[in-house]
């Protein structure tokens, strides 16, 4: 629901946080002033920037007159109309800055998915109360206008499922392992060198947390629901080995980290985990740092949006699209409808989640081991579709890969816990679910 209100012609902007994204954005704001004025009729002026260190080497000069080490001082010393928050914390200073800005009737634009996925409900309420925008297009899938598509382009559709590749770092690592035949640790170093993975701690990209924060935001928009707080099935890509990628290749499959949100029997199911997908499928061919989001709804059917999901360029593109929306006077509810109208769905029980499974066992190469495994699977009513055995005679070991028919998550976790006690199985089995 939009309420148009005329904006003054000169707009003051603050940028808080000058990491990769904030620095790139600041440069874009300074170089695209004329273009923005042409498209909106508004002149923008950056009147405040904030970061921890003014002396840090940056690609362009920062005007010291508008620099603040403490971003909270901006509110007392400058008249700001729109604030960009690009610090990226889920709490702490990021939350304080956004709350203070909204209370002061300042529009906020942020790429901070950690903040929105944790505090989105409360922040949206605050923005509605003060009749200003809280925009976060850049928080999901980089430069792909996915949130605006759901909020505006697909607004009258009944969406039942949203899923896709939501983390460019993981997607790059999985693609590159296949292309270069290098193991996980080597490809991770390459991703860090190229700036696709955090140099210090890339954990949140690799363990599924980053993708999961985005799934929560997508759910809220797609289903007009409050951001859920349910504990969910979340797995990353750290346990995927080159061996799995090679075996998947033989089976005409590829490993992808997928984020999935859907309504099952009017209950909300959100998950992030690696999936084996067909090489012939659309999602199986989205490689490198690309993201892709697939929306299933009525009457539109299936919509697919694809683009670069990582890096300062695509992120800034989304931040500027939010800026233009505000400059055109479009004041709207952050989640498309009023917070008071957002639904609360019950959680779908993940134990009932049904998939075929890929199970890889590293075992001692001796008689009877395979039958021990198949008997266990039969006990848990897991039926076998295919078995691939690869002996390693030199080391007296073997790799056994089993593809199962569909079974429930409960069966699968019960069954795997039993294998921990088997001395013939040399390490915990690797499990990857098959999509569809």
Coordinates of C-alpha atoms in Angstrom, one line a residue:
X1 CA 0.0 0.0 0.0
X2 CA 1.7 3.2 -1.1
X3 CA 1.2 6.7 0.2
X4 CA 2.8 9.3 -2.1
X5 CA 4.0 12.4 -0.5
X6 CA 5.9 15.2 -2.2
X7 CA 9.6 15.4 -1.2
X8 CA 11.7 18.5 -1.1
X9 CA 14.1 19.0 -4.0
X10 CA 17.4 18.8 -2.0
X11 CA 17.9 15.5 -0.2
X12 CA 20.6 15.0 2.4
X13 CA 22.1 11.6 2.7
X14 CA 24.3 9.8 5.3
X15 CA 26.3 6.6 4.7
X16 CA 27.3 4.6 7.8
X17 CA 29.8 1.9 7.3
X18 CA 32.6 2.1 4.7
X19 CA 33.5 -1.5 4.0
X20 CA 33.5 -2.9 0.5
X21 CA 29.8 -2.1 0.0
X22 CA 29.7 1.3 1.7
X23 CA 32.8 2.6 -0.1
X24 CA 31.5 1.5 -3.5
X25 CA 28.0 3.0 -2.8
X26 CA 29.6 6.3 -1.7
X27 CA 31.5 6.5 -5.0
X28 CA 28.3 5.7 -6.9
X29 CA 26.3 8.4 -5.1
X30 CA 29.0 11.0 -5.9
X31 CA 29.4 10.0 -9.6
X32 CA 25.7 9.5 -10.4
X33 CA 24.2 12.7 -8.9
X34 CA 23.2 14.0 -12.4
X35 CA 21.6 10.7 -13.5
X36 CA 19.6 10.5 -10.2
X37 CA 18.4 14.1 -10.6
X38 CA 17.4 13.4 -14.2
X39 CA 15.3 10.4 -13.2
X40 CA 13.8 11.8 -10.0
X41 CA 14.0 15.6 -10.2
X42 CA 15.8 15.5 -6.8
X43 CA 19.4 16.8 -6.0
X44 CA 21.2 14.5 -3.5
X45 CA 24.0 15.7 -1.2
X46 CA 26.0 13.3 1.0
X47 CA 26.3 15.3 4.2
X48 CA 27.7 12.6 6.6
X49 CA 29.8 9.5 6.3
X50 CA 30.9 7.3 9.2
X51 CA 33.4 4.5 9.7
X52 CA 35.7 3.4 12.5
X53 CA 38.9 4.7 10.8
X54 CA 39.3 7.8 8.7
X55 CA 42.9 7.0 7.8
X56 CA 42.2 3.6 6.3
X57 CA 43.4 3.3 2.6
X58 CA 40.4 3.8 0.3
X59 CA 40.2 4.2 -3.4
X60 CA 38.9 7.8 -3.2
X61 CA 39.2 10.7 -0.8
X62 CA 36.8 11.1 2.1
X63 CA 35.8 14.7 2.9
X64 CA 37.0 15.0 6.5
X65 CA 34.4 17.8 7.2
X66 CA 31.6 15.3 6.9
X67 CA 33.3 12.3 8.6
X68 CA 32.1 10.9 11.9
X69 CA 33.8 8.2 13.9
X70 CA 30.7 7.8 16.1
X71 CA 27.7 7.5 13.8
X72 CA 25.2 8.4 16.5
X73 CA 26.6 12.0 16.5
X74 CA 25.2 12.5 13.0
X75 CA 21.7 12.8 14.3
X76 CA 22.6 15.8 16.5
X77 CA 24.9 17.6 14.0
X78 CA 23.4 17.1 10.6
X79 CA 19.9 17.3 9.0
X80 CA 19.6 13.9 7.2
X81 CA 16.6 12.7 5.0
X82 CA 17.9 9.3 4.0
X83 CA 20.5 7.1 5.8
X84 CA 22.3 4.0 4.4
X85 CA 23.4 1.5 7.0
X86 CA 26.2 -0.7 5.7
X87 CA 27.9 -2.0 8.9
X88 CA 26.2 -5.4 8.7
X89 CA 25.7 -6.5 12.3
X90 CA 22.5 -8.2 13.4
X91 CA 22.5 -6.2 16.7
X92 CA 24.7 -3.6 18.4
X93 CA 25.5 -0.4 16.5
X94 CA 23.7 -1.4 13.3
X95 CA 20.4 -1.9 15.2
X96 CA 20.9 1.3 17.2
X97 CA 21.6 3.4 14.1
X98 CA 18.6 2.1 12.2
X99 CA 16.2 2.5 15.2
X100 CA 17.4 6.1 15.9
X101 CA 17.1 7.1 12.2
X102 CA 13.5 5.7 12.0
X103 CA 12.5 7.4 15.2
X104 CA 13.9 10.7 13.8
X105 CA 11.7 10.2 10.7
X106 CA 14.7 9.4 8.5
X107 CA 14.3 6.9 5.7
X108 CA 16.7 3.9 6.0
X109 CA 18.2 1.8 3.2
X110 CA 20.3 -1.3 4.2
X111 CA 21.8 -4.4 2.7
X112 CA 21.9 -6.0 6.2
X113 CA 20.1 -9.3 6.0
X114 CA 21.3 -10.3 9.5
X115 CA 19.5 -7.3 11.0
X116 CA 16.3 -7.6 9.0
X117 CA 16.0 -11.4 9.5
X118 CA 16.3 -10.9 13.2
X119 CA 14.6 -7.6 14.0
X120 CA 12.6 -6.9 10.8
X121 CA 9.2 -7.1 12.5
X122 CA 10.0 -4.5 15.1
X123 CA 11.9 -2.2 12.7
X124 CA 9.0 -2.4 10.2
X125 CA 6.6 -1.3 12.9
X126 CA 8.8 1.6 13.8
X127 CA 9.0 2.7 10.1
X128 CA 5.2 2.6 9.7
X129 CA 4.7 4.5 12.9
X130 CA 7.0 7.3 11.7
X131 CA 5.7 7.2 8.1
X132 CA 9.2 6.6 6.6
X133 CA 10.6 3.8 4.5
X134 CA 12.8 0.9 5.6
X135 CA 14.2 -0.6 2.4
X136 CA 16.3 -3.7 2.2
X137 CA 16.2 -4.9 -1.5
X138 CA 20.0 -5.4 -1.3
X139 CA 19.7 -7.9 1.6
X140 CA 18.7 -10.8 -0.6
X141 CA 20.4 -11.9 -3.9
X142 CA 22.6 -8.9 -4.5
X143 CA 21.6 -7.1 -7.7
X144 CA 18.5 -9.2 -8.5
X145 CA 15.3 -7.1 -7.7
X146 CA 13.7 -10.1 -6.1
X147 CA 12.0 -8.4 -3.1
X148 CA 10.5 -5.7 -5.3
X149 CA 9.3 -8.3 -7.7
X150 CA 7.4 -10.1 -4.9
X151 CA 6.2 -6.9 -3.2
X152 CA 5.1 -5.1 -6.4
X153 CA 5.3 -7.1 -9.6
X154 CA 3.8 -10.3 -8.2
X155 CA 1.7 -8.6 -5.5
X156 CA -1.6 -10.2 -6.4
X157 CA -0.3 -13.7 -6.8
X158 CA -0.7 -16.4 -4.2
X159 CA 2.8 -17.7 -3.7
X160 CA 3.3 -21.2 -2.4
X161 CA 7.1 -21.7 -2.6
X162 CA 10.3 -19.7 -3.1
X163 CA 13.6 -21.4 -3.4
X164 CA 17.0 -21.0 -5.0
X165 CA 20.7 -20.4 -4.8
X166 CA 21.0 -17.5 -2.4
X167 CA 24.7 -17.5 -1.5
X168 CA 27.2 -16.6 -4.3
X169 CA 30.2 -17.7 -2.2
X170 CA 29.0 -21.3 -1.7
X171 CA 27.9 -21.5 -5.3
X172 CA 31.3 -20.3 -6.6
X173 CA 33.1 -22.9 -4.4
X174 CA 30.9 -25.8 -5.6
X175 CA 31.2 -24.8 -9.2
X176 CA 35.0 -24.3 -9.0
X177 CA 35.6 -27.6 -7.3
X178 CA 33.9 -29.3 -10.3
X179 CA 35.7 -27.2 -12.9
X180 CA 39.2 -27.2 -11.4
X181 CA 39.2 -30.6 -9.8
X182 CA 40.6 -29.0 -6.6
X183 CA 39.5 -29.8 -3.1
X184 CA 37.3 -27.5 -0.8
X185 CA 40.2 -25.9 1.1
X186 CA 42.1 -24.9 -2.1
X187 CA 39.0 -23.4 -3.7
X188 CA 38.1 -21.5 -0.6
X189 CA 41.5 -19.8 -0.6
X190 CA 40.8 -18.9 -4.3
X191 CA 37.4 -17.4 -3.4
X192 CA 39.0 -15.4 -0.6
X193 CA 41.7 -14.0 -2.9
X194 CA 39.0 -13.0 -5.5
X195 CA 36.9 -11.2 -2.8
X196 CA 34.0 -13.7 -3.0
X197 CA 34.6 -15.0 0.5
X198 CA 35.5 -13.1 3.7
X199 CA 39.2 -13.2 4.1
X200 CA 39.0 -13.6 7.9
X201 CA 36.0 -15.7 8.7
X202 CA 33.9 -17.0 5.8
X203 CA 31.9 -19.3 8.2
X204 CA 28.5 -17.6 7.8
X205 CA 28.6 -18.1 4.0
X206 CA 29.7 -21.7 4.2
X207 CA 27.5 -23.0 7.1
X208 CA 24.2 -21.9 5.5
X209 CA 23.5 -19.0 7.9
X210 CA 23.8 -16.3 5.3
X211 CA 21.4 -18.1 3.0
X212 CA 19.0 -18.8 5.9
X213 CA 18.7 -15.2 6.9
X214 CA 17.7 -14.5 3.3
X215 CA 15.1 -17.4 3.3
X216 CA 13.5 -15.8 6.4
X217 CA 13.1 -12.4 4.6
X218 CA 11.8 -14.1 1.4
X219 CA 9.2 -16.0 3.5
X220 CA 7.9 -12.8 5.2
X221 CA 7.4 -11.1 1.8
X222 CA 6.1 -14.1 -0.2
X223 CA 3.6 -15.2 2.5
X224 CA 2.7 -11.9 4.1
X225 CA 4.0 -13.4 7.4
X226 CA 6.0 -12.2 10.4
X227 CA 9.6 -13.2 10.3
X228 CA 9.7 -16.6 11.8
X229 CA 11.8 -17.6 14.8
X230 CA 11.5 -21.3 14.4
X231 CA 14.6 -23.6 14.7
X232 CA 15.2 -25.0 11.3
X233 CA 17.1 -27.6 9.3
X234 CA 20.2 -25.7 8.3
X235 CA 23.3 -27.3 6.7
X236 CA 26.2 -25.7 4.8
X237 CA 28.7 -27.0 2.3
X238 CA 31.7 -27.7 4.7
X239 CA 31.3 -31.5 4.5
X240 CA 31.1 -31.7 0.7
X241 CA 34.2 -33.3 -0.7
X242 CA 35.6 -33.4 -4.2
X243 CA 34.8 -37.1 -4.2
X244 CA 31.0 -36.2 -3.8
X245 CA 31.2 -33.8 -6.7
X246 CA 32.9 -36.4 -9.0
X247 CA 30.4 -39.1 -8.1
X248 CA 27.5 -36.6 -8.6
X249 CA 29.0 -35.9 -12.0
X250 CA 28.8 -39.6 -13.0
X251 CA 25.2 -39.7 -12.0
X252 CA 24.5 -36.6 -14.2
X253 CA 23.9 -34.5 -11.0
X254 CA 25.4 -31.4 -9.4
X255 CA 25.6 -30.3 -5.8
X256 CA 24.0 -26.9 -5.1
X257 CA 23.3 -25.2 -1.7
X258 CA 19.6 -24.3 -1.8
X259 CA 17.5 -22.1 0.4
X260 CA 13.8 -23.2 0.4
X261 CA 10.7 -21.7 1.9
X262 CA 7.3 -23.1 1.3
X263 CA 3.8 -23.5 2.8
X264 CA 3.0 -27.2 3.4
X265 CA -0.6 -27.8 4.6
X266 CA -0.6 -24.1 5.5
X267 CA 2.4 -24.5 7.8
X268 CA 5.7 -22.8 7.2
X269 CA 8.7 -24.8 6.2
X270 CA 12.1 -23.1 5.8
X271 CA 15.4 -24.9 5.2
X272 CA 18.9 -24.5 3.8
X273 CA 21.0 -27.5 2.8
X274 CA 23.0 -28.9 -0.1
X275 CA 20.9 -30.6 -2.8
X276 CA 21.8 -32.9 -5.7
X277 CA 20.0 -31.5 -8.7
X278 CA 19.9 -32.7 -12.3
X279 CA 22.5 -31.2 -14.7
X280 CA 19.6 -30.7 -17.1
X281 CA 17.6 -28.6 -14.7
X282 CA 17.6 -24.8 -14.7
X283 CA 19.0 -24.5 -11.2
X284 CA 21.7 -27.1 -12.0
X285 CA 23.2 -24.7 -14.5
X286 CA 23.4 -21.6 -12.3
X287 CA 27.2 -21.5 -11.7
X288 CA 29.9 -19.3 -10.2
X289 CA 28.8 -16.4 -8.0
X290 CA 25.4 -16.3 -9.7
X291 CA 22.2 -16.4 -7.6
X292 CA 18.8 -17.6 -8.8
X293 CA 15.4 -17.4 -7.2
X294 CA 12.4 -19.5 -8.3
X295 CA 8.9 -18.4 -7.3
X296 CA 5.9 -20.7 -7.6
X297 CA 2.6 -19.0 -7.4
X298 CA -0.9 -18.7 -8.9
X299 CA -1.8 -17.5 -11.5
X300 CA 1.7 -16.6 -12.6
X301 CA 3.1 -20.2 -12.4
X302 CA 6.9 -20.3 -12.1
X303 CA 9.0 -17.2 -12.3
X304 CA 12.8 -17.2 -12.3
X305 CA 15.1 -14.3 -11.5
X306 CA 18.9 -14.8 -11.9
X307 CA 21.9 -12.5 -11.5
X308 CA 25.0 -11.7 -9.6
X309 CA 24.4 -12.2 -5.9
X310 CA 27.7 -11.2 -4.4
X311 CA 30.0 -8.2 -4.5
X312 CA 29.7 -4.5 -4.0
X313 CA 28.6 -3.7 -7.6
X314 CA 25.3 -5.7 -7.6
X315 CA 24.6 -4.7 -4.0
X316 CA 25.0 -1.0 -4.7
X317 CA 22.7 -1.5 -7.7
X318 CA 20.0 -2.7 -5.4
X319 CA 20.7 0.1 -2.8
X320 CA 20.3 2.7 -5.5
X321 CA 17.1 1.2 -6.8
X322 CA 15.7 1.6 -3.2
X323 CA 17.0 5.2 -3.2
X324 CA 15.2 6.1 -6.4
X325 CA 12.0 4.6 -5.1
X326 CA 12.1 6.9 -2.0
X327 CA 13.1 9.9 -4.1
X328 CA 10.0 9.4 -6.2
X329 CA 8.0 9.9 -3.0
X330 CA 6.9 6.3 -2.7
X331 CA 6.3 5.7 1.1
X332 CA 5.4 2.1 1.6
X333 CA 5.2 -0.7 4.2
X334 CA 8.5 -2.6 4.5
X335 CA 6.9 -6.0 4.1
X336 CA 4.2 -4.9 1.5
X337 CA 1.4 -4.9 4.1
X338 CA 1.1 -3.4 7.6
X339 CA 2.9 -5.3 10.3
X340 CA -0.4 -5.7 12.1
X341 CA -1.8 -7.6 9.1
X342 CA 1.2 -10.0 8.9
X343 CA 0.2 -13.6 9.6
X344 CA 1.9 -16.1 12.0
X345 CA 2.1 -19.6 10.5
X346 CA 2.6 -22.7 12.5
X347 CA 5.9 -24.5 11.9
X348 CA 5.9 -27.5 9.6
X349 CA 7.5 -30.5 11.4
X350 CA 10.9 -31.1 9.6
X351 CA 10.8 -34.8 10.6
X352 CA 8.1 -35.2 7.9
X353 CA 10.3 -33.6 5.2
X354 CA 10.6 -36.3 2.4
X355 CA 13.6 -36.7 0.1
X356 CA 15.6 -39.3 -1.8
X357 CA 19.1 -39.5 -0.2
X358 CA 22.7 -39.8 -1.4
X359 CA 24.7 -41.7 1.2
X360 CA 28.4 -42.1 1.0
X361 CA 30.1 -44.6 3.2
X362 CA 33.9 -45.0 3.6
X363 CA 34.4 -48.6 4.8
X364 CA 36.9 -51.4 5.5
X365 CA 37.0 -53.6 2.3
X366 CA 35.9 -56.9 3.8
X367 CA 33.0 -59.3 3.2
X368 CA 29.6 -58.6 4.9
X369 CA 30.1 -54.8 5.3
X370 CA 27.6 -53.9 2.5
X371 CA 25.0 -56.2 3.9
X372 CA 25.4 -54.6 7.4
X373 CA 24.6 -51.3 5.8
X374 CA 21.7 -52.5 3.7
X375 CA 20.1 -54.4 6.6
X376 CA 20.3 -51.2 8.7
X377 CA 18.6 -49.2 5.9
X378 CA 15.9 -51.9 5.6
X379 CA 15.2 -51.8 9.3
X380 CA 14.4 -48.1 9.0
X381 CA 12.3 -48.7 5.9
X382 CA 14.7 -46.9 3.7
X383 CA 14.6 -48.7 0.3
X384 CA 17.6 -48.6 -2.1
X385 CA 17.4 -47.4 -5.6
X386 CA 21.1 -47.7 -6.6
X387 CA 24.5 -48.8 -5.2
X388 CA 27.9 -47.8 -6.5
X389 CA 30.9 -49.6 -5.0
X390 CA 34.5 -48.4 -5.6
X391 CA 37.2 -50.5 -4.0
X392 CA 40.6 -49.1 -3.0
X393 CA 42.6 -52.4 -2.9
X394 CA 45.9 -50.7 -2.0
X395 CA 44.5 -49.3 1.3
X396 CA 42.1 -52.2 1.9
X397 CA 39.1 -49.7 1.9
X398 CA 36.1 -49.1 -0.3
X399 CA 33.6 -46.3 -1.0
X400 CA 30.0 -47.3 -1.1
X401 CA 27.4 -44.8 -2.4
X402 CA 23.8 -45.5 -2.0
X403 CA 20.9 -43.6 -3.6
X404 CA 17.7 -44.3 -1.8
X405 CA 14.0 -44.0 -2.7
X406 CA 12.1 -41.2 -0.9
X407 CA 12.2 -41.3 2.9
X408 CA 11.4 -39.0 5.8
X409 CA 13.9 -36.8 7.6
X410 CA 13.2 -38.7 10.9
X411 CA 14.1 -42.0 9.3
X412 CA 17.2 -40.6 7.8
X413 CA 18.6 -39.1 11.1
X414 CA 17.7 -42.2 13.1
X415 CA 19.4 -44.4 10.7
X416 CA 22.6 -42.3 10.4
X417 CA 23.0 -42.2 14.2
X418 CA 23.1 -46.0 14.2
X419 CA 26.1 -46.1 11.8
X420 CA 28.3 -44.2 14.2
X421 CA 28.7 -47.4 16.3
X422 CA 29.9 -49.6 13.4
X423 CA 33.6 -50.2 13.5
X424 CA 33.7 -51.2 9.8
X425 CA 32.6 -47.7 8.8
X426 CA 35.6 -45.5 8.9
X427 CA 33.9 -42.1 9.3
X428 CA 30.5 -40.5 9.6
X429 CA 28.6 -41.1 6.3
X430 CA 28.1 -38.1 4.0
X431 CA 24.4 -37.4 3.3
X432 CA 23.1 -35.1 0.6
X433 CA 19.4 -34.8 -0.2
X434 CA 18.1 -35.0 -3.8
X435 CA 15.8 -32.2 -4.9
X436 CA 12.4 -33.3 -6.1

